[in-house]
Short mmCIF file of C-alpha atoms and ligand atoms in Angstrom, two decimals:
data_model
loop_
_atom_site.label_atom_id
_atom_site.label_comp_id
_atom_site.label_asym_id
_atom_site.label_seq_id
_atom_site.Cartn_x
_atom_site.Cartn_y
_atom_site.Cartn_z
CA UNK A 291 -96.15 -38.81 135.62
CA UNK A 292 -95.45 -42.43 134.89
CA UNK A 293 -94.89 -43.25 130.78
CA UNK A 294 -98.29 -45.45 131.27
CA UNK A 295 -100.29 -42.75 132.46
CA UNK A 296 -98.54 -40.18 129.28
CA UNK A 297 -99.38 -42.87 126.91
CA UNK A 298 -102.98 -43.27 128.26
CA UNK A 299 -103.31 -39.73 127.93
CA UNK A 300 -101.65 -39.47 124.24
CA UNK A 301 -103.81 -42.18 123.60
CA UNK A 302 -107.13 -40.74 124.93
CA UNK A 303 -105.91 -37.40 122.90
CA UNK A 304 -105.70 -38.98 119.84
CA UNK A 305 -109.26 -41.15 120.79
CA UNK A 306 -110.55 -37.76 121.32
CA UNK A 307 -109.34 -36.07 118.18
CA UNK A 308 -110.39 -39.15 116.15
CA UNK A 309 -114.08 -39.16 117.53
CA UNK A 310 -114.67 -35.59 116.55
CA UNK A 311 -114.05 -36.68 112.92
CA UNK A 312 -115.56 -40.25 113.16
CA UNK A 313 -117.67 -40.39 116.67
CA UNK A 314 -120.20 -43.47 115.44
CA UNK A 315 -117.06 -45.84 114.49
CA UNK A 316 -114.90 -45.24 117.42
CA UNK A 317 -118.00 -46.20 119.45
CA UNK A 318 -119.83 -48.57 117.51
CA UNK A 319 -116.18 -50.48 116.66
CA UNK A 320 -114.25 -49.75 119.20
CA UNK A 321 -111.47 -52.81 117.80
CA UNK A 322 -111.35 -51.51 114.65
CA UNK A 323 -108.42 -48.80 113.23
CA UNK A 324 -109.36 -45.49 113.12
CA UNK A 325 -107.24 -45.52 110.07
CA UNK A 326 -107.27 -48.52 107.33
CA UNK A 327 -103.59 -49.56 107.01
CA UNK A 328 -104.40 -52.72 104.40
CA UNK A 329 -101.76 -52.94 102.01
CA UNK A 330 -102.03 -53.95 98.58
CA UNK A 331 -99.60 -55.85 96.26
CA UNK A 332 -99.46 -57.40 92.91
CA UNK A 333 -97.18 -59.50 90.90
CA UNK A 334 -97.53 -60.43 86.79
CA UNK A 335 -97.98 -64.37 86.68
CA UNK A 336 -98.18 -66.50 83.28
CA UNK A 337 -100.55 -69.48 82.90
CA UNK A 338 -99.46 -72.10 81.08
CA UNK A 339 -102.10 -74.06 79.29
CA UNK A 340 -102.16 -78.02 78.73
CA UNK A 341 -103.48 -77.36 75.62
CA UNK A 342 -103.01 -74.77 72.32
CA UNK A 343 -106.52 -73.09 72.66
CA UNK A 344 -108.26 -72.38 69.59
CA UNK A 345 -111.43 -70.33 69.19
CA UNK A 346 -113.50 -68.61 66.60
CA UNK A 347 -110.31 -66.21 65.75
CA UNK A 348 -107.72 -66.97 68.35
CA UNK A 349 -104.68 -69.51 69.12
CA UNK A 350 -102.66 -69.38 72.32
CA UNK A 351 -100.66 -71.62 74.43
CA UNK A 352 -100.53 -69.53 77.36
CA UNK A 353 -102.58 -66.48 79.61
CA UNK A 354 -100.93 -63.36 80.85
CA UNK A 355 -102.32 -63.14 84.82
CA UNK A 356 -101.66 -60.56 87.67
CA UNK A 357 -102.01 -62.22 91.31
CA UNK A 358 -103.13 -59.76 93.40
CA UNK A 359 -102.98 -59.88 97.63
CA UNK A 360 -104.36 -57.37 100.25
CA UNK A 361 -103.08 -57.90 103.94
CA UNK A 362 -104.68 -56.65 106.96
CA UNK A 363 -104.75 -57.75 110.91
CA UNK A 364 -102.12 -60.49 109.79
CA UNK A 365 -104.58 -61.90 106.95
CA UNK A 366 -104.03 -62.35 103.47
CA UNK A 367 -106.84 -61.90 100.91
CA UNK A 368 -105.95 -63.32 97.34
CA UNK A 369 -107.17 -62.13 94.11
CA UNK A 370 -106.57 -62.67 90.54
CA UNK A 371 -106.62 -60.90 87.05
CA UNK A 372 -106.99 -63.17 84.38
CA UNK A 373 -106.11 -61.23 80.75
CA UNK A 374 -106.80 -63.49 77.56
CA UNK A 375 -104.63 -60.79 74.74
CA UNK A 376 -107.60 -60.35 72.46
CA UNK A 377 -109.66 -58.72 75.77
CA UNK A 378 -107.30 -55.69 75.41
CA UNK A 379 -106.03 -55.95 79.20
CA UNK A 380 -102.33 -56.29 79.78
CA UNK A 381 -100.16 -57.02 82.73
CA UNK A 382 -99.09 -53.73 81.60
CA UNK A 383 -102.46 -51.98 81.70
CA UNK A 384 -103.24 -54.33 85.07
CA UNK A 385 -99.69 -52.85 86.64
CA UNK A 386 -100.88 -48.84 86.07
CA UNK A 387 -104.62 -49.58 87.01
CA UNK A 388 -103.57 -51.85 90.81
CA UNK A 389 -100.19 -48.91 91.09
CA UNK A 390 -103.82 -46.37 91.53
CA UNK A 391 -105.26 -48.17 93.99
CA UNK A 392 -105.14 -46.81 97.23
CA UNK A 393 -107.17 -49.05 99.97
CA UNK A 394 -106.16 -47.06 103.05
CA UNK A 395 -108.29 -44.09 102.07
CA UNK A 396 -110.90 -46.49 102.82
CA UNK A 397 -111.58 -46.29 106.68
CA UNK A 398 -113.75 -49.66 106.90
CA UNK A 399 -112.78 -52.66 104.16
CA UNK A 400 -115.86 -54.45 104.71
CA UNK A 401 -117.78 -51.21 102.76
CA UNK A 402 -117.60 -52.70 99.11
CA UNK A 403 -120.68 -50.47 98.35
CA UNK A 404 -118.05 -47.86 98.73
CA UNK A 405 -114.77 -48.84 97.57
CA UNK A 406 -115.92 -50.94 94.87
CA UNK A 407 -117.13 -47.93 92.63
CA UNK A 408 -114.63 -45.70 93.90
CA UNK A 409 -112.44 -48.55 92.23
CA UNK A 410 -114.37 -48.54 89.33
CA UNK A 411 -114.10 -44.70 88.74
CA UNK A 412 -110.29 -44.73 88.51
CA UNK A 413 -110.10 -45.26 85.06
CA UNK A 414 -112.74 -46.72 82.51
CA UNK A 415 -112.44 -50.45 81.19
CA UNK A 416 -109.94 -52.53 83.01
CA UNK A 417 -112.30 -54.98 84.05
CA UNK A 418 -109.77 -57.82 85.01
CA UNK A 419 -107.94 -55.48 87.14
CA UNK A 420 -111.10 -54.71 88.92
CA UNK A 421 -112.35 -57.95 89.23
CA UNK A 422 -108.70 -58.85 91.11
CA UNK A 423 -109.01 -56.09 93.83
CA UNK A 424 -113.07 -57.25 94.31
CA UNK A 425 -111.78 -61.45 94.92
CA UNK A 426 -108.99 -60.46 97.29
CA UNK A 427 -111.03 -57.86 99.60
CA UNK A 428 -113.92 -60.35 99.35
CA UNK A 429 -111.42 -62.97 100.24
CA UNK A 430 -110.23 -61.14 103.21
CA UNK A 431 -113.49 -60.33 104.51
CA UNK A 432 -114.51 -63.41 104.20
CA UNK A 433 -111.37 -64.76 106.11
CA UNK A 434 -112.05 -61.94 108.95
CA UNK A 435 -115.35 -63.06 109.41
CA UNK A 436 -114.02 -66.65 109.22
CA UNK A 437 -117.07 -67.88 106.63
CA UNK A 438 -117.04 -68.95 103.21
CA UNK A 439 -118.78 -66.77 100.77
CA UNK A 440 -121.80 -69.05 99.88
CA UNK A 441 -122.54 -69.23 103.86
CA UNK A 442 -122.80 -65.08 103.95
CA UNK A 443 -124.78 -65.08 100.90
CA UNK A 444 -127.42 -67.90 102.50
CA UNK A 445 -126.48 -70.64 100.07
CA UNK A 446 -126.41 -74.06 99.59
CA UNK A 447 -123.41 -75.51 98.74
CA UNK A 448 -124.73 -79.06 97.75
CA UNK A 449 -126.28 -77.24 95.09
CA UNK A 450 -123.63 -76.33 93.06
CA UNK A 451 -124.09 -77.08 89.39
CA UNK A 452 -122.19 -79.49 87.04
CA UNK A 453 -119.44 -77.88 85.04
CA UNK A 454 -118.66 -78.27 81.50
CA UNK A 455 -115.49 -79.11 79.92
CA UNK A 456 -114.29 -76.75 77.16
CA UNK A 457 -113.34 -78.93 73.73
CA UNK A 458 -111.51 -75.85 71.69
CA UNK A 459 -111.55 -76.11 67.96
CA UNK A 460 -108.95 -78.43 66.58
CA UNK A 461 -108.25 -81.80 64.31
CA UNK A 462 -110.45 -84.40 64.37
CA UNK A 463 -107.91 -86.24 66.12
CA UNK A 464 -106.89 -83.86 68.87
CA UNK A 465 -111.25 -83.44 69.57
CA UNK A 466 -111.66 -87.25 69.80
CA UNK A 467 -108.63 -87.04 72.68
CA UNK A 468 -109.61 -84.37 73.88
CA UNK A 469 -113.74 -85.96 74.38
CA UNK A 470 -111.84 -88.55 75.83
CA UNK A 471 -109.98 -87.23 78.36
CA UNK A 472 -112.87 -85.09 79.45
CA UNK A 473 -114.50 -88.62 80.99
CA UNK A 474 -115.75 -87.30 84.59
CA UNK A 475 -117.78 -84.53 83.00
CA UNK A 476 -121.15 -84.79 82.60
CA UNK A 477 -121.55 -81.45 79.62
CA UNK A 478 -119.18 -80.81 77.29
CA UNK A 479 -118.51 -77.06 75.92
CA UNK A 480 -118.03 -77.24 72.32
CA UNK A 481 -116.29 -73.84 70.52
CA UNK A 482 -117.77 -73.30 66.95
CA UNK A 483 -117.92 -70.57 65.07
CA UNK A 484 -115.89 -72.22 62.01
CA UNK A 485 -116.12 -73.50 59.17
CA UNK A 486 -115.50 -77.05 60.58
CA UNK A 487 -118.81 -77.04 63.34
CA UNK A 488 -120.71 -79.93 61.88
CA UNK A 489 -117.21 -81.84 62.25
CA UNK A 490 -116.43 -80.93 65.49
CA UNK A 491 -120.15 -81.67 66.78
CA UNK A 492 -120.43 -85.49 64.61
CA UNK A 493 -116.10 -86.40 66.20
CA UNK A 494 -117.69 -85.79 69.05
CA UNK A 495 -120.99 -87.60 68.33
CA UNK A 496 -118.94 -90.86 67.76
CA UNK A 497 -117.16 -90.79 71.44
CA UNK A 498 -119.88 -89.51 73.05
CA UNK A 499 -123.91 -88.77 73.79
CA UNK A 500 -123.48 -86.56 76.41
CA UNK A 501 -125.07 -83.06 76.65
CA UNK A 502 -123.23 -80.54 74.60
CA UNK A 503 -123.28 -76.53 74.80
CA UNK A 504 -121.86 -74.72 72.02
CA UNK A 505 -120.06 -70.84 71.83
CA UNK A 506 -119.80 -69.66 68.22
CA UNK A 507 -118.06 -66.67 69.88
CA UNK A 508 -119.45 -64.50 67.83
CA UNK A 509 -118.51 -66.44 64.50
CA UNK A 510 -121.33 -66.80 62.49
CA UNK A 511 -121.62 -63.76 60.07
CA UNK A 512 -124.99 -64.44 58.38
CA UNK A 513 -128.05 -64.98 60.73
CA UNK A 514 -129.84 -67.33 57.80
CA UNK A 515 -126.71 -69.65 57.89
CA UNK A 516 -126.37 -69.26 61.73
CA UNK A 517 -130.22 -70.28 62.13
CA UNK A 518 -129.96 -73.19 59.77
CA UNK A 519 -126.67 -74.35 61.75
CA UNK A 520 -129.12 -74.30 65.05
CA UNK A 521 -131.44 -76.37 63.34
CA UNK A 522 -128.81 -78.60 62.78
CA UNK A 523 -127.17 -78.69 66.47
CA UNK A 524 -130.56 -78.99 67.74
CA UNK A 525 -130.73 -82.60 66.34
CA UNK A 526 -127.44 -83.60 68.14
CA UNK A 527 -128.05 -83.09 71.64
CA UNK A 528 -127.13 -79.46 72.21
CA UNK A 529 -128.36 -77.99 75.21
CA UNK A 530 -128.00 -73.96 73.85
CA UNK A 531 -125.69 -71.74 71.85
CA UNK A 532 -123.69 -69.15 73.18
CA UNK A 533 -122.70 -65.80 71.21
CA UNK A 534 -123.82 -66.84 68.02
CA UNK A 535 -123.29 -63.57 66.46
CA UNK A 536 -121.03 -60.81 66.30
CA UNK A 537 -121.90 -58.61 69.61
CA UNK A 538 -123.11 -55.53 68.44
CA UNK A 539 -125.61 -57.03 66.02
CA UNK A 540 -128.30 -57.68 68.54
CA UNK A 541 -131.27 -57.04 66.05
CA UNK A 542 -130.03 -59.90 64.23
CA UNK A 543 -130.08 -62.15 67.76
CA UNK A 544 -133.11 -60.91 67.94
CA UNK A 545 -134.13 -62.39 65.06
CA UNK A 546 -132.79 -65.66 65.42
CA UNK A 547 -133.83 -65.57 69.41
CA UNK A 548 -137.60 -65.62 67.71
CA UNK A 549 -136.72 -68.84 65.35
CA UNK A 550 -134.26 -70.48 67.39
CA UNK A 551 -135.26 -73.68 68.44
CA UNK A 552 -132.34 -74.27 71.44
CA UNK A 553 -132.34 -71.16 74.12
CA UNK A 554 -129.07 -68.52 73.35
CA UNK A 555 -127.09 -67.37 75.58
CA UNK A 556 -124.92 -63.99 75.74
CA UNK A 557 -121.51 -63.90 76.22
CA UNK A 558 -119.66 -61.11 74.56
CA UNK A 559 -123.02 -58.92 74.09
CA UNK A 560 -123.21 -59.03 78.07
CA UNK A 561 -120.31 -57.51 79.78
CA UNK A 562 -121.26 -56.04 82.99
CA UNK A 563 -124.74 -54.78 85.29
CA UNK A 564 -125.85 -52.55 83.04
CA UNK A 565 -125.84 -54.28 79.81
CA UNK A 566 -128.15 -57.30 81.26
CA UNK A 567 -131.72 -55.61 80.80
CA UNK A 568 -130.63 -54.62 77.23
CA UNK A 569 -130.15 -58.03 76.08
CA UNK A 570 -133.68 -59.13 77.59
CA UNK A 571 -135.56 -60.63 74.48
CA UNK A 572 -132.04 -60.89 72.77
CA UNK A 573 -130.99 -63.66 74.40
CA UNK A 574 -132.27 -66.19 76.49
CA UNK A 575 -129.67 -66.05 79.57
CA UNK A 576 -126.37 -64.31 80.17
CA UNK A 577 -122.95 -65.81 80.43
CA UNK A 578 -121.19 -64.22 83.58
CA UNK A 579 -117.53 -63.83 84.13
CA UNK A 580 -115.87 -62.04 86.72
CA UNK A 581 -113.26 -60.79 84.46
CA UNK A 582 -115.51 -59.25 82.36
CA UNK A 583 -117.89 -57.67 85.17
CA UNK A 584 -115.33 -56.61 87.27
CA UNK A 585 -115.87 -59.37 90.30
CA UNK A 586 -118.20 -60.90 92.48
CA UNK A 587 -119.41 -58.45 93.94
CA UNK A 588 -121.56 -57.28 90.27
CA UNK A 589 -121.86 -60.76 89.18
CA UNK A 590 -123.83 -61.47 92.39
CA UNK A 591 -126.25 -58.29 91.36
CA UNK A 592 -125.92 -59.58 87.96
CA UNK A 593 -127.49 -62.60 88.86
CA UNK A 594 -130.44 -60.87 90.79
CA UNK A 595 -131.47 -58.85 88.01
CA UNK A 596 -131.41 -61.70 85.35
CA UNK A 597 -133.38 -63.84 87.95
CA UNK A 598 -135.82 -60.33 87.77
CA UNK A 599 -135.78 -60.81 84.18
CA UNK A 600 -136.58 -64.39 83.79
CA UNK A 601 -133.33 -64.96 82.32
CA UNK A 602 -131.08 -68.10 82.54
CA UNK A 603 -127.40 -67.64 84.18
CA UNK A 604 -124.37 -69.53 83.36
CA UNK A 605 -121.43 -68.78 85.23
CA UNK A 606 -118.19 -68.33 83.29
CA UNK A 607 -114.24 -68.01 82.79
CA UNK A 608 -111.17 -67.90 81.49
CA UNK A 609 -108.36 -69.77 81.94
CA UNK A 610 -107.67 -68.88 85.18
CA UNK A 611 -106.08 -70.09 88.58
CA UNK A 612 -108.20 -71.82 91.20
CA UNK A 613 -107.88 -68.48 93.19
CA UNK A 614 -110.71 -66.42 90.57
CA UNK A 615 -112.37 -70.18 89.57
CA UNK A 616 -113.16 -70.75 93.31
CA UNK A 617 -114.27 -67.01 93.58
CA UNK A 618 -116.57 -67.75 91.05
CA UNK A 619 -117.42 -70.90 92.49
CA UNK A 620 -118.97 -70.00 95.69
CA UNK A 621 -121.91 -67.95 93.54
CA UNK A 622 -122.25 -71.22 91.76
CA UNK A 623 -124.97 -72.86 93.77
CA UNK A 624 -127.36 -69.62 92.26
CA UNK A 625 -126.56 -70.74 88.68
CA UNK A 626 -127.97 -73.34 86.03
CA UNK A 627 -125.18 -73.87 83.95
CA UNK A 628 -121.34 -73.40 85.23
CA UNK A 629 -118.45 -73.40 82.95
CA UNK A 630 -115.69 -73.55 85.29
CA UNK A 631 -113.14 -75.65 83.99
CA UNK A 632 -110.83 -72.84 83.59
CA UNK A 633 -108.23 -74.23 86.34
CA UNK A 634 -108.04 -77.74 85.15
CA UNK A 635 -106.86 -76.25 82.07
CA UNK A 636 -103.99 -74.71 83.07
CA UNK A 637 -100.36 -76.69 84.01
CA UNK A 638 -99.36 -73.98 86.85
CA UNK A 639 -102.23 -73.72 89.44
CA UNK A 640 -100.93 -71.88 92.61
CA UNK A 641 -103.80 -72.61 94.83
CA UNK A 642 -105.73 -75.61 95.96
CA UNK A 643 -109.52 -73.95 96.15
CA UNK A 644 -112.88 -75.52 94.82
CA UNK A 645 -112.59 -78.80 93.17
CA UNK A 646 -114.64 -80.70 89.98
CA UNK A 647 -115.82 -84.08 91.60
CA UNK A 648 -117.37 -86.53 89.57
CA UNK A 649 -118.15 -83.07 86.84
CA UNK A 650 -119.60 -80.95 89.50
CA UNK A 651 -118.34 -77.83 91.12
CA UNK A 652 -117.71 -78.81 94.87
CA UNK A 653 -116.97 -76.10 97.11
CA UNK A 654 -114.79 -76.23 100.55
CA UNK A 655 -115.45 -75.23 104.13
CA UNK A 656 -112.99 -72.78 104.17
CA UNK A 657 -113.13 -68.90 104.75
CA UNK A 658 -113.33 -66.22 102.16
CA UNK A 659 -113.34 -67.35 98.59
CA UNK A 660 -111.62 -70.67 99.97
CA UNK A 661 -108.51 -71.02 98.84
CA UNK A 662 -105.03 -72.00 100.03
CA UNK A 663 -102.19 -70.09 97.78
CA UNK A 664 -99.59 -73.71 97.25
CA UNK A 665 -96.02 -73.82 98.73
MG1 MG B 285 -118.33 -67.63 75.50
#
């Protein structure tokens, strides 16, 4: 017997044997492996940020990260975990959550309905870490397929909204630069939650009459004083207020949601899927972030059921490469408000993905989440 005529026969054995566990994929994909070999690795990266960022109760100058990569059939998807300290998530915690992760058990990658709650069971919270694993196998899959993500989902990319740019709270000085600088941007994203808001609002006011949206992040304390500070903003061109109050006091949103004459938006009240249709009559919209709702896989669905609900969407971030910003950025044309700027803000970028032309989120023709990792 010749060794091509063994092999064929090892090789129809092990067909055979394969089929009896899995007949409808060896027939229906006869290409594919009968068993997943993608590989997954990870690697802790650090963000440097232009600027100090100040918010309602936080300074930092830089952002832990974890890059993330699967690889399969000679492609690379790319994903990213994005870990702001006061979130809770660590490169640490990221390291023991992506060491659990185990693709290969997975016999077909393009099954997120499977693997992505499989993911999700391995250990509670984490969401970062999630949200890393969801970009890259979207990534891939949308490489493999060789079409961007807002082609598969049916969308238009000359629809993508404008972004904001994100004015953190600071001196009077460092605001008017900072209003300055942020000249191709057609909303600014003012951070309140202070006791220096009316300050930050009127620097601004003498640079600038461009739309603002303002994030107390959760800093006002008293709902009389937080409706009264509205009232206020509502006089000086702000477009809506996001997280005005500490998250777990939704009966006092609630409140204010009746009085409030700009629309309110949730943020830290609104983590993933299942919190949306809690928050209907508490807020107006919902602020989605894939490292909060563990990718964009559930900030897709988010989007559906807010839609349902007749609630506004604003799509999110953190600071955060231009690998999980242009992730983001291909659900962006489903949105009416984007906050994106997360890239821009950052001195270390190590990808060239969607861009901000002339303020608006402009996506590429490239596969996957479109992105090219740099050098
Ligand atoms: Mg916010």
């Amino acid at each position: 017997m010749s060794i091509n005529r063994r092999s064929f026969l090892r090789n129809a054995a092990l067909a055979g044997a394969a089929a009896a566990f899995a007949p409808h994929r060896l027939f229906s994909h006869p290409n594919h492996y009968l068993v997943n070999d993608m590989k997954l690795r990870f690697y802790p990266y650090t963000l440097e940020l232009k600027h100090t960022f100040t918010i309602a109760n936080f300074s930092r100058t830089t952002t832990p990260d974890m890059m993330v990569e699967v690889e399969k059939d000679g492609i690379i998807g790319y994903g990213e975990a994005s870990m702001p300290p006061y979130l809770g998530e660590s490169q640490e915690t990221a390291s023991a959550f992506l060491g659990k992760v185990d693709l290969s058990k997975f016999p077909d990658p393009f099954q997120f309905e499977e693997i992505m709650p499989a993911i999700d069971a391995i250990a509670p919270g984490n969401p970062a870490a999630k949200a890393a694993v969801d970009i890259a196998l979207h990534d891939w899959a949308g490489k493999k397929m060789g079409q961007p993500w807002y082609r598969i989902w049916g969308l238009n990319p000359a629809k993508t909204p404008v972004t904001s740019f994100t004015i953190g709270i600071d001196t009077e000085d460092v605001v008017r630069q900072k209003t300055k600088e942020a000249d191709i941007y057609k909303i600014l994203k003012v951070k309140l939650g202070r006791d220096t808001d009316k300050m930050m609002i009127e620097t601004i006011r003498q640079v600038t009459d461009k739309p603002i949206t303002t994030d107390a992040n959760q800093g006002w304390k008293n709902r009389d004083e937080a409706l009264k500070m509205i009232e206020w903003l509502a006089t000086k061109g702000v477009v809506f207020v996001e997280q005005p109050m500490p998250k777990e006091q939704l009966d006092d949103i609630a409140w204010l949601h009746e009085r409030s004459p700009l629309p309110l938006m949730g943020d830290e009240s609104v983590q993933r899927l299942a919190d949306v249709k809690k928050v209907q009559g508490v807020f107006d919209g919902i602020n989605i972030k894939l490292m909060k709702c563990t990718g964009i896989r559930e900030a897709y669905k988010m989007i559906i059921l807010a839609r349902a609900l007749g609630m506004k969407v604003m799509l999110g971030c953190m600071t955060e490469t231009s690998c999980a910003i242009s992730a983001a950025a291909q659900l962006s044309p489903l949105v009416d408000w984007a906050d994106l700027d997360g890239a821009v803000l950052i001195k270390n970028d190590l990808f060239d993905g969607s861009t901000i032309v002339d303020g608006k989120v402009t996506l590429n023709d490239r596969p996957g989440i479109g992105v090219i990792k740099k050098k």
